[in-house]
Amino acid sequence: MKLRASCLVLVFFALLPNAWAQSPRVGYVYPAGGQCGTSFLVEVGGQGLRAVDGVHVTGDGVRAEVADHAWALNNDQQRAAQSLLREVVKRRWMASAMDAASAQTDPRYLPPDHPLLRDLDAKSSAEIEKLWTRLFSPKKQPNVQIAESVLVEVTIAPDAAPGDRELRLISRTGLSNPLRFEVGDLPELREESADGDAAPGLVPPLVLNGQVLPGEVDRFAIQARAGQSLMARVEARALTPYLADAVPGWFQATLALYDPGGREVAFCDDYLLQPDPVVLYRAPQDGVYVLEIRDAIFRGREDFVYRITVEDAPAVPGSLLAGAAGGYASLPEATESGPNDPPDESRPIALPVMIAGQIEREGDLDAFSFDGRAGEEIVAEVYARRLGSPLDSGMSLIDDAGTEVAGNDDTPDPAEGLMTHHADSYLRAQLPRDGRYRIVLRDMQHAGGEEYAYRLRIGPPQPDFVLRATPPSVAVSPARPAKLKLQAIRRDGFAGEIVVSLIGSPANLRMAPVSIPAGADTAEATLTVAGGGERQVVPVQLEGRAQIGGNEIVRPVVPAEEMMQAFAYWQVVPRQELLVAINRAAGDVPVVWRPVVEGVSLEGPQRIRLPLGESVEVRLVAERTDALEHAIFRMANRPRGVIFRDVTATAEGLIVTLSADPYIAIPGDSASAIIEVFAEPPGGLSAAGAQRSRVSLGVLPAIEIEITRS
């Protein structure tokens, strides 16, 4: 193996004093929305929030500012808080029986100056009870993920557009993940202000906000008129799609309605295919009805946040479902009609086609026939669950002799990150001979009905792709690039190269075009920023380009968040914006490309050519080599067969040695490799005996590597 001369020099990022600091991470927003033209206080719970000093809400018309921080109480503070709350309750009881002046707070107890414990005398009994449950319930399990909180003052302009927004916290260490925040036009009420079923009755329409704490059941009294059709619609899982440490992986709300006599007249756990319940009820008489919300298995904690919209029911409840089918809008349309029940009947169709139909009854089968030629490739795809239909489709391709050529039950769609039961069918097959073929569609549960609708695409493959970028929030400074993971979801057999680029250069951000190689599904990219200026948060957009059938196809990159569900499953959930927090702090040492080839310094990044069976050295010049004593290095996204062989520390920095395995690497392969640096705290184990976690210190700008023959 021949060692080639070093070909690249980089100025390594400075290891900042706050490199060990934790970026903010949020787990809930309460309340998770508000009415246009109002101002109110919002609590945002999470971890790593002590340095939070800003808030970002997508869209116009919403202003949010940090009002205070609420930290986790230590043992002494908890004891003082318990004594304080007992004294408040005792004083109120005594005041109801004697002169309030004789009931004074015990001077032995000095409560902590904590935002949640301020102005207790102004809180209602329901608020005091809620606070006690939150802090001291024996069912409460400690959770560091939501142990801290930030109080945010939110002001929504009267002309703000109603709809879903995203809220993020900003700190000097980074930008938090986004959480859903709704802007609405209905009056809003918090559970602490409703006083449960003892109230005289709230008059719809309105939105009810609350949190279900451990073992808690929340109730709201609703005034209804005789003949009034009510709809109570819960948003719980819709606000926080996945919880990492809960089964089934979200707040599984149930909703019940009780009549004025206390009898349960309606109940809902899931509505159609959505975990969030909806109750529809026509009141037979005037009176106060009680809505009751709880968790299905009586769990609860601060991030079990909900919103209940109570209003008149729509004329057609099914209008709550998503209506239009996605994709392939250019195909000819047809409707399923007439006799089409196999084996005797099938509806003749011309390909390609998009068919709108329904499985009308239990055991119903729909069949569609077409003429095919030997070697012709056919794709059949069902859209049902992805459109809100309960249909659990199964599909077969059958030849004129009655033999099944291909079949499919469920095919997961990675682009649908909110779906946990992927029940839509997809098949792709090559026809074995000339003849008449049928596509037969059924419900695998032998169910059917008016709501079991579907759209069925049949025709030749239409290769395409969709793109995702994670995480949806990143932080970058001149000294610390940010890393993005790019994911390609390929359709109908498309396997070509996709090149992803940054659209424009907002706030001097840069990203070299990144290739997702042919046949690959992922790649990694780095964002860098140059120059000085104020700290700011900017949205960025990426797009991917590929050649398909001789045409250039351009697709947007959708920001997304990787979320763990129920301890085990990872879901990629689309988000509204890809946001970059730019921190140009004083003293940052910018990362500067200084390629050197045969002693001549060149401008801009240079592709490293790595011959089969040989090695190259990449030199990284560091400002502080002493800080690299415990550093660990990882290279990602490198071409197949490239070996990250060695890292050698020198007085000036590091020398990284790369080589190309002659039996695995393929000449012509290229990729934008990324070197990430981790710090591992000295000492190995913490005082509690746990393994210390590695901390990412950042990444270098992507290095283009190309495999060559020599």
XYZ file of C-alpha atoms in Angstrom:
710
model
C 0.000 0.000 0.000
C 1.389 3.369 -1.024
C 1.003 6.395 1.260
C 0.361 9.490 -0.792
C 1.368 12.960 0.304
C -1.072 15.005 2.336
C -3.510 16.797 0.079
C -5.730 18.882 2.344
C -5.335 21.205 5.308
C -8.234 22.477 7.442
C -8.350 24.903 10.319
C -10.143 22.814 12.969
C -13.029 24.420 14.879
C -12.252 25.913 18.254
C -13.424 23.829 21.185
C -15.708 26.354 22.789
C -16.150 26.627 26.567
C -19.799 25.629 26.202
C -19.052 22.546 24.106
C -20.330 20.421 26.986
C -23.535 22.446 27.293
C -26.755 20.725 26.417
C -28.948 22.013 23.611
C -32.542 22.611 24.716
C -35.019 19.802 24.252
C -38.756 20.321 24.785
C -41.428 17.760 25.601
C -44.640 19.750 25.973
C -46.278 23.145 25.532
C -49.206 24.029 27.792
C -51.548 25.367 26.710
C -50.731 24.228 23.184
C -52.477 27.145 21.514
C -54.566 30.252 21.953
C -57.141 32.605 20.490
C -56.392 35.445 18.116
C -56.223 38.800 19.869
C -55.162 37.447 23.276
C -52.065 37.382 25.483
C -51.372 34.573 27.931
C -48.661 32.612 29.723
C -47.456 29.294 28.296
C -45.337 26.674 30.065
C -42.808 24.800 27.922
C -41.327 21.746 29.629
C -38.147 19.897 28.746
C -34.479 19.698 29.657
C -31.402 21.831 29.070
C -33.537 24.961 29.403
C -31.498 27.079 31.845
C -29.816 29.019 29.041
C -33.010 29.613 27.042
C -33.447 33.286 26.227
C -35.645 33.323 23.132
C -38.683 31.771 21.459
C -39.444 31.218 17.785
C -42.969 30.613 16.470
C -43.483 29.940 12.773
C -45.584 32.300 10.717
C -46.673 35.872 11.294
C -48.822 37.382 14.012
C -47.478 35.529 17.073
C -44.981 37.132 19.453
C -43.413 35.087 22.246
C -40.890 36.085 24.918
C -39.296 34.231 27.823
C -40.885 35.382 31.081
C -39.268 33.081 33.654
C -37.554 29.739 34.256
C -38.880 26.948 36.484
C -36.252 24.468 37.582
C -36.605 21.033 39.142
C -36.964 21.246 42.943
C -34.321 19.545 45.068
C -35.251 17.558 48.189
C -35.095 20.512 50.584
C -37.123 22.675 48.244
C -39.717 19.936 47.851
C -40.152 19.682 51.620
C -40.522 23.451 51.886
C -43.018 23.494 48.998
C -45.105 20.747 50.614
C -45.238 22.673 53.874
C -46.166 25.855 52.051
C -49.069 24.241 50.183
C -50.343 22.627 53.398
C -50.246 26.012 55.099
C -52.233 27.599 52.257
C -54.935 24.921 52.511
C -54.970 25.139 56.329
C -55.247 28.935 56.261
C -58.179 28.810 53.851
C -59.985 26.250 55.976
C -59.442 28.276 59.137
C -60.501 31.479 57.394
C -63.815 29.880 56.570
C -64.451 29.166 60.254
C -62.814 32.109 62.041
C -61.045 35.380 61.536
C -58.494 35.015 58.739
C -55.990 37.057 60.742
C -55.594 34.203 63.213
C -54.327 31.869 60.463
C -50.800 32.894 59.572
C -48.165 31.051 57.573
C -45.760 29.140 59.833
C -42.533 31.210 59.813
C -40.418 28.055 60.038
C -41.052 27.323 56.403
C -39.258 29.442 53.842
C -40.597 28.466 50.399
C -38.256 28.509 47.388
C -38.609 31.451 45.031
C -40.030 29.227 42.316
C -42.417 30.435 39.570
C -44.882 27.620 40.230
C -45.097 28.572 43.930
C -45.663 32.290 43.550
C -48.993 34.058 44.167
C -50.526 30.985 45.793
C -53.144 33.073 47.566
C -54.453 34.174 44.180
C -54.886 30.599 42.966
C -58.187 28.761 43.151
C -58.663 25.579 45.134
C -58.629 23.626 41.865
C -55.295 25.186 40.946
C -53.801 24.351 44.354
C -55.004 20.757 44.057
C -53.569 20.496 40.543
C -50.230 21.854 41.718
C -50.091 19.367 44.602
C -50.827 16.455 42.237
C -48.194 17.664 39.839
C -45.448 18.016 42.435
C -46.183 15.365 45.047
C -48.511 12.672 43.697
C -47.284 9.227 44.858
C -48.002 8.010 41.319
C -45.622 10.562 39.809
C -42.480 9.064 38.292
C -39.410 11.317 37.940
C -38.667 12.179 34.326
C -35.598 14.284 33.559
C -36.854 14.862 30.005
C -39.491 17.277 31.315
C -38.034 18.226 34.703
C -37.410 21.872 33.753
C -39.734 24.408 32.230
C -39.740 27.879 30.748
C -42.628 30.311 31.130
C -43.342 32.130 27.887
C -45.509 35.217 27.385
C -47.413 34.755 24.114
C -49.308 37.490 22.275
C -51.421 36.564 19.245
C -52.427 39.406 16.954
C -56.148 39.803 16.166
C -55.452 39.298 12.461
C -53.140 36.293 12.877
C -54.033 33.479 10.491
C -55.650 30.529 12.324
C -53.889 27.211 11.957
C -51.035 25.051 13.159
C -47.699 26.643 14.028
C -44.454 25.344 15.504
C -42.839 26.646 18.672
C -39.110 26.321 19.445
C -36.915 27.598 22.262
C -33.642 29.391 21.549
C -30.510 29.398 23.692
C -26.851 30.166 23.198
C -26.259 26.415 22.880
C -28.746 25.828 20.112
C -32.336 25.545 18.996
C -34.866 23.122 20.438
C -36.991 20.626 18.573
C -40.381 21.997 17.419
C -43.717 21.387 19.116
C -47.147 22.058 17.669
C -48.848 25.282 18.711
C -52.294 26.240 17.415
C -53.745 29.630 16.635
C -57.549 29.634 16.678
C -60.545 31.928 16.587
C -62.628 30.322 19.375
C -62.581 31.359 23.047
C -60.095 29.309 25.099
C -60.256 28.076 28.674
C -57.819 26.195 30.899
C -58.961 23.357 33.127
C -57.776 25.253 36.226
C -60.404 27.891 35.472
C -63.281 25.511 34.743
C -63.812 24.007 38.238
C -64.930 20.708 36.684
C -68.520 19.469 36.861
C -69.361 21.909 39.665
C -69.491 24.805 37.214
C -72.866 26.094 35.978
C -72.013 25.042 32.428
C -69.723 26.374 29.713
C -71.377 27.541 26.528
C -69.922 26.258 23.218
C -68.193 26.972 20.947
C -64.905 27.009 22.871
C -61.583 25.225 23.299
C -60.703 23.478 26.579
C -57.021 23.103 27.524
C -55.615 20.764 30.114
C -53.004 18.289 31.313
C -53.790 14.819 32.623
C -51.539 14.169 35.618
C -50.926 10.714 37.189
C -54.224 8.881 37.666
C -56.185 12.064 37.027
C -59.608 12.461 35.400
C -60.571 15.924 34.136
C -64.202 17.019 33.814
C -65.890 19.993 32.185
C -69.527 21.053 32.496
C -71.056 21.995 29.120
C -74.377 23.753 28.624
C -76.438 22.246 25.774
C -79.868 22.941 24.309
C -82.516 20.382 23.419
C -81.907 19.240 19.835
C -78.397 20.687 19.681
C -75.866 18.452 17.888
C -72.557 18.703 19.691
C -69.099 17.654 18.633
C -66.249 17.394 21.146
C -62.939 16.772 19.360
C -59.739 15.969 21.276
C -56.219 16.774 20.186
C -53.691 14.882 22.297
C -51.635 12.568 20.163
C -51.940 15.209 17.428
C -49.980 17.612 19.659
C -47.230 15.188 20.679
C -47.130 12.355 18.135
C -44.700 10.078 19.961
C -43.447 9.611 23.512
C -40.205 7.676 23.841
C -40.949 6.188 27.261
C -44.647 5.346 27.118
C -46.752 2.552 25.674
C -48.432 2.790 23.149
C -46.101 5.738 22.652
C -48.509 8.634 23.072
C -51.182 10.001 25.414
C -54.099 7.680 24.596
C -57.031 9.890 25.575
C -60.587 8.681 26.088
C -63.594 10.989 26.082
C -66.982 10.370 27.699
C -70.145 12.488 27.874
C -72.640 12.321 30.765
C -76.185 13.690 30.644
C -77.723 15.945 33.352
C -78.738 12.813 35.269
C -75.171 11.519 35.410
C -75.622 8.705 32.876
C -72.934 8.054 30.277
C -74.489 8.780 26.880
C -71.407 8.758 24.635
C -67.882 7.373 24.778
C -64.939 7.318 22.385
C -61.400 5.979 22.517
C -60.287 6.151 18.869
C -62.220 8.046 16.206
C -62.147 6.076 12.954
C -58.393 5.479 12.551
C -57.130 8.322 14.718
C -56.080 7.715 18.354
C -57.606 11.041 19.405
C -61.298 10.636 20.304
C -64.297 12.545 18.930
C -67.746 12.486 20.535
C -70.822 13.327 18.447
C -74.107 13.677 20.360
C -77.549 15.199 19.873
C -78.833 16.537 23.200
C -82.436 15.436 23.867
C -83.009 18.084 26.541
C -81.676 21.346 27.912
C -79.149 20.989 30.688
C -75.579 20.691 31.851
C -73.669 17.800 30.307
C -70.250 16.712 31.598
C -67.270 15.898 29.400
C -64.735 13.562 30.994
C -61.221 13.042 29.637
C -58.576 10.650 30.955
C -55.823 8.349 29.787
C -57.040 4.914 28.679
C -54.869 3.156 31.297
C -54.859 5.964 33.891
C -51.325 7.172 33.266
C -50.482 10.850 33.338
C -47.807 13.522 33.639
C -47.131 17.061 32.471
C -46.660 16.153 28.800
C -50.125 14.547 28.607
C -51.441 17.802 27.152
C -54.799 18.059 25.390
C -57.116 20.472 23.627
C -60.855 19.777 23.321
C -62.779 21.770 20.733
C -66.493 21.815 21.600
C -68.815 23.162 18.903
C -71.833 22.302 16.785
C -71.334 19.067 14.883
C -70.831 19.307 11.108
C -73.645 18.049 8.903
C -71.407 15.257 7.554
C -69.064 13.817 10.234
C -66.963 12.149 7.548
C -65.782 15.596 6.484
C -63.300 15.301 9.346
C -61.319 12.882 7.180
C -58.640 13.878 4.700
C -60.377 14.107 1.355
C -58.035 14.228 -1.590
C -55.627 11.556 -2.713
C -52.009 12.528 -2.944
C -49.690 12.169 -5.921
C -50.166 11.097 -9.500
C -52.794 13.733 -10.166
C -52.039 13.596 -13.901
C -53.427 10.068 -14.331
C -56.804 9.550 -16.021
C -59.578 9.154 -13.453
C -62.209 6.415 -13.270
C -64.804 5.350 -10.731
C -65.613 1.860 -9.565
C -69.174 1.133 -10.743
C -71.261 -1.645 -12.195
C -70.674 -5.375 -11.695
C -67.048 -6.011 -10.782
C -67.165 -8.947 -8.376
C -64.824 -11.802 -9.260
C -64.675 -14.488 -10.435
C -67.492 -13.839 -12.902
C -67.329 -10.065 -13.247
C -64.571 -7.478 -13.567
C -64.544 -3.977 -14.919
C -62.383 -3.461 -18.048
C -59.930 -0.555 -17.722
C -57.331 1.153 -19.899
C -53.924 1.800 -18.352
C -52.697 3.961 -16.732
C -55.621 4.893 -14.492
C -56.532 6.138 -11.005
C -59.731 4.461 -9.788
C -61.936 5.840 -7.010
C -63.984 3.122 -5.323
C -65.143 1.508 -2.103
C -65.553 -1.918 -0.573
C -69.279 -1.554 -0.097
C -70.128 -4.501 2.151
C -68.621 -7.318 4.160
C -66.815 -9.771 1.902
C -66.996 -7.490 -1.145
C -64.280 -7.906 -3.801
C -63.533 -5.380 -6.558
C -61.866 -6.577 -9.764
C -60.450 -4.631 -12.722
C -59.234 -6.279 -15.939
C -56.782 -5.145 -18.609
C -54.805 -6.560 -21.523
C -51.087 -7.032 -20.955
C -48.033 -8.136 -22.900
C -45.207 -10.444 -21.894
C -42.407 -8.571 -20.111
C -44.558 -5.505 -19.407
C -44.097 -4.129 -15.907
C -47.208 -3.229 -13.920
C -47.608 -1.313 -10.669
C -50.790 -1.342 -8.566
C -50.986 0.852 -5.455
C -53.813 1.454 -2.982
C -54.377 4.758 -1.195
C -56.783 4.177 1.686
C -55.248 4.347 5.171
C -53.134 7.267 3.994
C -56.394 9.107 3.204
C -58.183 8.213 6.444
C -60.143 5.196 5.204
C -60.491 2.159 7.527
C -59.854 -0.192 4.595
C -57.183 -2.822 5.357
C -56.483 -3.649 1.751
C -55.192 -6.830 0.177
C -54.490 -7.066 -3.532
C -53.759 -9.784 -6.132
C -52.664 -9.758 -9.768
C -54.265 -12.781 -11.489
C -53.758 -14.056 -15.033
C -56.437 -15.392 -17.389
C -55.861 -18.936 -16.086
C -56.737 -17.891 -12.550
C -53.148 -18.076 -11.289
C -51.899 -15.376 -8.916
C -48.907 -13.649 -10.496
C -48.264 -11.308 -7.547
C -49.955 -10.211 -4.358
C -49.542 -7.878 -1.397
C -51.181 -7.078 1.917
C -49.339 -4.223 3.671
C -46.481 -2.059 2.396
C -45.047 0.567 4.771
C -44.629 4.080 3.401
C -41.630 5.736 5.124
C -42.948 9.158 4.079
C -45.959 8.702 6.396
C -44.217 9.149 9.733
C -47.449 9.552 11.716
C -48.894 6.202 10.649
C -48.269 3.217 12.911
C -50.432 0.694 11.013
C -49.475 0.774 7.346
C -52.300 -1.179 5.712
C -52.147 0.063 2.099
C -51.159 -2.473 -0.557
C -48.523 -2.124 -3.283
C -47.364 -4.575 -5.902
C -44.968 -4.358 -8.818
C -44.668 -7.251 -11.223
C -43.523 -8.229 -14.692
C -46.238 -9.894 -16.761
C -45.194 -13.430 -17.774
C -47.057 -13.564 -21.109
C -49.591 -11.860 -23.347
C -53.146 -12.101 -22.078
C -55.937 -10.761 -19.924
C -55.085 -9.860 -16.311
C -57.135 -8.816 -13.292
C -56.359 -6.753 -10.208
C -58.550 -7.983 -7.330
C -58.950 -5.798 -4.240
C -60.409 -6.839 -0.868
C -60.517 -5.883 2.805
C -58.330 -8.295 4.765
C -60.674 -8.121 7.772
C -63.673 -9.023 5.545
C -65.244 -5.698 6.511
C -66.870 -3.087 4.310
C -69.208 -0.145 4.176
C -69.681 3.332 2.812
C -66.586 4.654 4.590
C -64.292 1.908 3.166
C -63.168 4.078 0.295
C -59.949 3.814 -1.688
C -58.049 5.115 -4.652
C -56.249 2.554 -6.790
C -53.419 3.391 -9.184
C -52.731 0.864 -11.940
C -50.235 1.296 -14.757
C -46.564 1.173 -15.659
C -44.041 2.289 -13.005
C -43.683 6.034 -12.470
C -40.228 6.331 -10.879
C -39.979 9.209 -8.419
C -38.666 10.138 -4.978
C -39.424 12.213 -1.905
C -36.824 13.656 0.453
C -36.522 14.244 4.193
C -33.932 16.175 6.244
C -33.357 15.590 9.963
C -33.197 17.183 12.461
C -35.538 20.134 11.746
C -33.572 22.419 14.105
C -29.806 22.895 13.941
C -27.295 25.409 15.299
C -24.256 26.694 13.441
C -21.458 29.182 14.068
C -18.314 30.113 12.129
C -16.452 27.685 14.379
C -19.006 24.859 14.410
C -20.726 23.538 11.266
C -24.063 21.748 11.572
C -24.861 18.276 10.295
C -28.018 17.198 8.449
C -29.105 13.688 7.577
C -30.752 13.406 4.168
C -33.134 10.537 3.427
C -34.459 9.529 0.014
C -37.729 7.605 -0.168
C -37.682 6.025 -3.610
C -40.823 5.259 -5.585
C -41.543 2.621 -8.261
C -37.995 1.356 -8.546
C -36.144 4.634 -9.009
C -32.524 3.981 -8.045
C -30.589 6.866 -9.585
C -28.388 9.529 -8.019
C -30.049 12.489 -6.280
C -28.146 15.741 -5.760
C -29.371 17.882 -2.841
C -28.588 21.605 -2.724
C -29.313 24.635 -0.577
C -31.683 27.118 -2.222
C -30.014 30.518 -2.040
C -27.638 31.492 0.766
C -29.689 33.010 3.608
C -27.544 34.809 6.200
C -24.341 33.655 4.451
C -25.131 29.987 5.024
C -23.350 27.540 2.751
C -23.842 23.882 1.897
C -21.922 22.113 -0.828
C -24.205 20.025 -3.077
C -24.506 16.533 -1.630
C -25.032 13.364 -3.613
C -27.296 10.562 -2.449
C -25.597 7.900 -4.564
C -27.455 5.605 -6.926
C -29.058 2.810 -4.922
C -28.457 4.547 -1.568
C -31.160 5.938 0.701
C -29.225 8.330 2.935
C -26.420 10.866 2.914
C -25.126 13.526 5.278
C -24.521 17.209 4.643
C -22.954 20.089 6.553
C -24.102 23.683 6.836
C -21.471 26.354 7.434
C -21.659 30.097 7.991
C -19.126 32.856 7.510
C -18.758 36.396 8.769
C -19.868 38.249 11.857
C -23.174 39.712 12.911
C -25.941 39.252 15.428
C -27.343 35.908 16.538
C -30.365 35.011 14.448
C -32.708 32.192 13.472
C -33.382 31.695 9.765
C -35.473 29.190 7.781
C -33.664 27.356 5.003
C -34.893 25.326 2.056
C -33.247 22.427 0.278
C -34.127 20.720 -2.979
C -33.110 17.496 -4.693
C -32.559 16.933 -8.415
C -32.378 13.689 -10.355
C -32.527 12.471 -13.937
C -35.540 10.229 -14.572
C -36.418 9.104 -18.080
C -34.261 11.797 -19.645
C -35.927 14.583 -17.636
C -34.625 16.495 -14.633
C -36.985 16.031 -11.703
C -36.872 18.532 -8.816
C -38.358 17.719 -5.430
C -38.361 19.752 -2.179
C -36.634 18.407 0.918
C -39.177 18.196 3.746
C -37.780 18.845 7.248
C -38.537 16.049 9.674
C -37.844 14.873 13.201
C -36.738 11.381 14.201
C -38.857 10.423 17.202
C -38.754 7.292 19.345
C -42.033 5.557 20.083
C -42.577 3.235 23.048
C -38.922 2.511 23.876
C -38.197 0.779 20.555
C -39.580 2.237 17.342
C -38.240 5.207 15.413
C -40.566 7.346 13.305
C -39.657 10.167 10.923
C -42.276 12.896 11.439
C -42.515 15.768 8.903
C -42.271 19.299 10.277
C -43.131 22.720 8.868
C -39.718 24.385 8.774
C -36.031 23.618 8.720
C -34.613 26.273 11.045
C -30.983 27.204 11.593
C -29.827 29.122 14.667
C -26.738 31.137 13.743
C -24.483 32.090 16.629
C -21.596 34.364 15.687
C -20.150 34.610 19.173
C -17.037 36.673 19.784
C -13.909 34.541 19.752
C -15.230 31.941 17.329
C -12.475 30.601 15.086
C -13.959 29.969 11.642
C -13.424 26.717 9.789
C -11.411 27.598 6.678
C -10.699 25.326 3.739
C -7.048 25.573 2.681
C -6.436 22.776 0.178
C -2.738 22.252 -0.563
C -1.580 20.286 -3.604
C 2.163 20.134 -4.187
C 2.676 23.155 -1.949
C 0.247 25.443 -3.808
C -2.746 26.720 -1.820
C -6.015 26.587 -3.766
C -9.348 28.341 -3.257
C -12.468 26.476 -2.209
C -13.058 22.819 -1.330
C -11.265 20.192 -3.359
C -12.269 16.615 -4.108
C -9.828 14.105 -2.641
C -8.958 11.399 -5.145
C -8.342 8.121 -3.353
C -6.830 5.350 -5.562
C -7.687 1.709 -4.972
C -5.280 0.096 -2.529
C -3.639 3.369 -1.526
C -3.903 5.849 1.353
C -4.049 9.611 1.728
C -3.572 11.872 4.721
C -5.923 14.675 5.653
C -4.378 17.221 8.024
C -6.561 19.061 10.532
C -4.911 22.084 12.147
C -6.398 22.677 15.617
C -6.291 25.790 17.792
C -6.026 23.699 20.996
C -4.547 20.239 20.744
C -4.724 19.723 24.519
C -8.523 19.624 24.340
C -8.352 16.697 21.910
C -6.851 14.321 24.483
C -10.115 12.454 24.987
C -11.609 13.093 21.552
C -13.174 10.303 19.501
C -13.597 10.654 15.756
C -16.191 9.187 13.414
C -16.422 9.477 9.650
C -19.847 9.064 8.064
C -21.228 9.029 4.539
C -17.933 7.922 2.982
C -17.895 5.913 -0.270
C -18.097 2.151 0.005
C -14.739 0.576 0.768
C -13.151 3.718 2.256
C -11.497 2.904 5.581
C -11.079 5.501 8.313
C -7.764 3.951 9.262
C -5.892 6.111 11.738
C -5.889 9.422 13.634
C -2.512 10.738 14.806
C -2.149 13.729 17.131
C 0.629 16.215 16.406
C 1.674 19.533 17.922
C -0.287 21.338 15.186
C -3.401 19.162 15.215
C -4.381 15.819 13.696
C -3.475 13.649 10.732
C -6.305 11.449 9.484
C -5.357 8.523 7.260
C -7.876 7.165 4.741
C -7.491 4.178 2.455
C -9.527 2.426 -0.246
C -10.037 -1.331 0.018
C -9.143 -2.715 -3.437
C -11.702 -5.537 -3.104
C -14.661 -3.474 -1.924
C -14.242 0.092 -3.198
C -15.535 0.827 -6.707
C -13.745 3.324 -8.989
C -15.991 6.286 -9.733
C -17.886 6.112 -6.436
C -17.924 9.423 -4.582
C -19.518 10.924 -1.504
C -19.328 13.912 0.819
C -17.684 12.374 3.872
C -18.214 14.015 7.242
C -15.889 13.829 10.235
C -17.654 14.240 13.573
C -15.700 14.778 16.794
C -16.898 13.515 20.161
C -15.559 14.256 23.630
C -15.602 11.476 26.186
C -15.359 12.702 29.783
C -12.311 11.359 31.603
C -12.838 8.762 34.281
C -15.065 6.338 32.372
C -17.881 5.945 34.926
C -19.845 8.623 36.744
C -20.130 8.776 40.524
C -23.327 6.739 40.258
C -21.504 4.022 38.319
C -23.136 4.796 34.978
C -21.205 5.018 31.732
C -20.558 8.636 30.843
C -22.154 9.774 27.586
C -20.169 11.032 24.664
C -20.779 14.632 23.699
C -20.595 15.790 20.100
C -18.230 18.729 19.643
C -19.354 19.287 16.082
C -18.458 18.335 12.542
C -16.126 19.522 9.812
C -17.368 20.693 6.437
C -18.070 17.764 4.144
C -15.008 16.389 2.349
C -15.584 15.176 -1.202
C -13.917 11.790 -1.727
C -13.752 10.023 -5.088
C -12.434 6.511 -5.668
C -10.031 6.232 -8.621
C -8.156 3.339 -10.207
C -4.751 4.939 -9.732
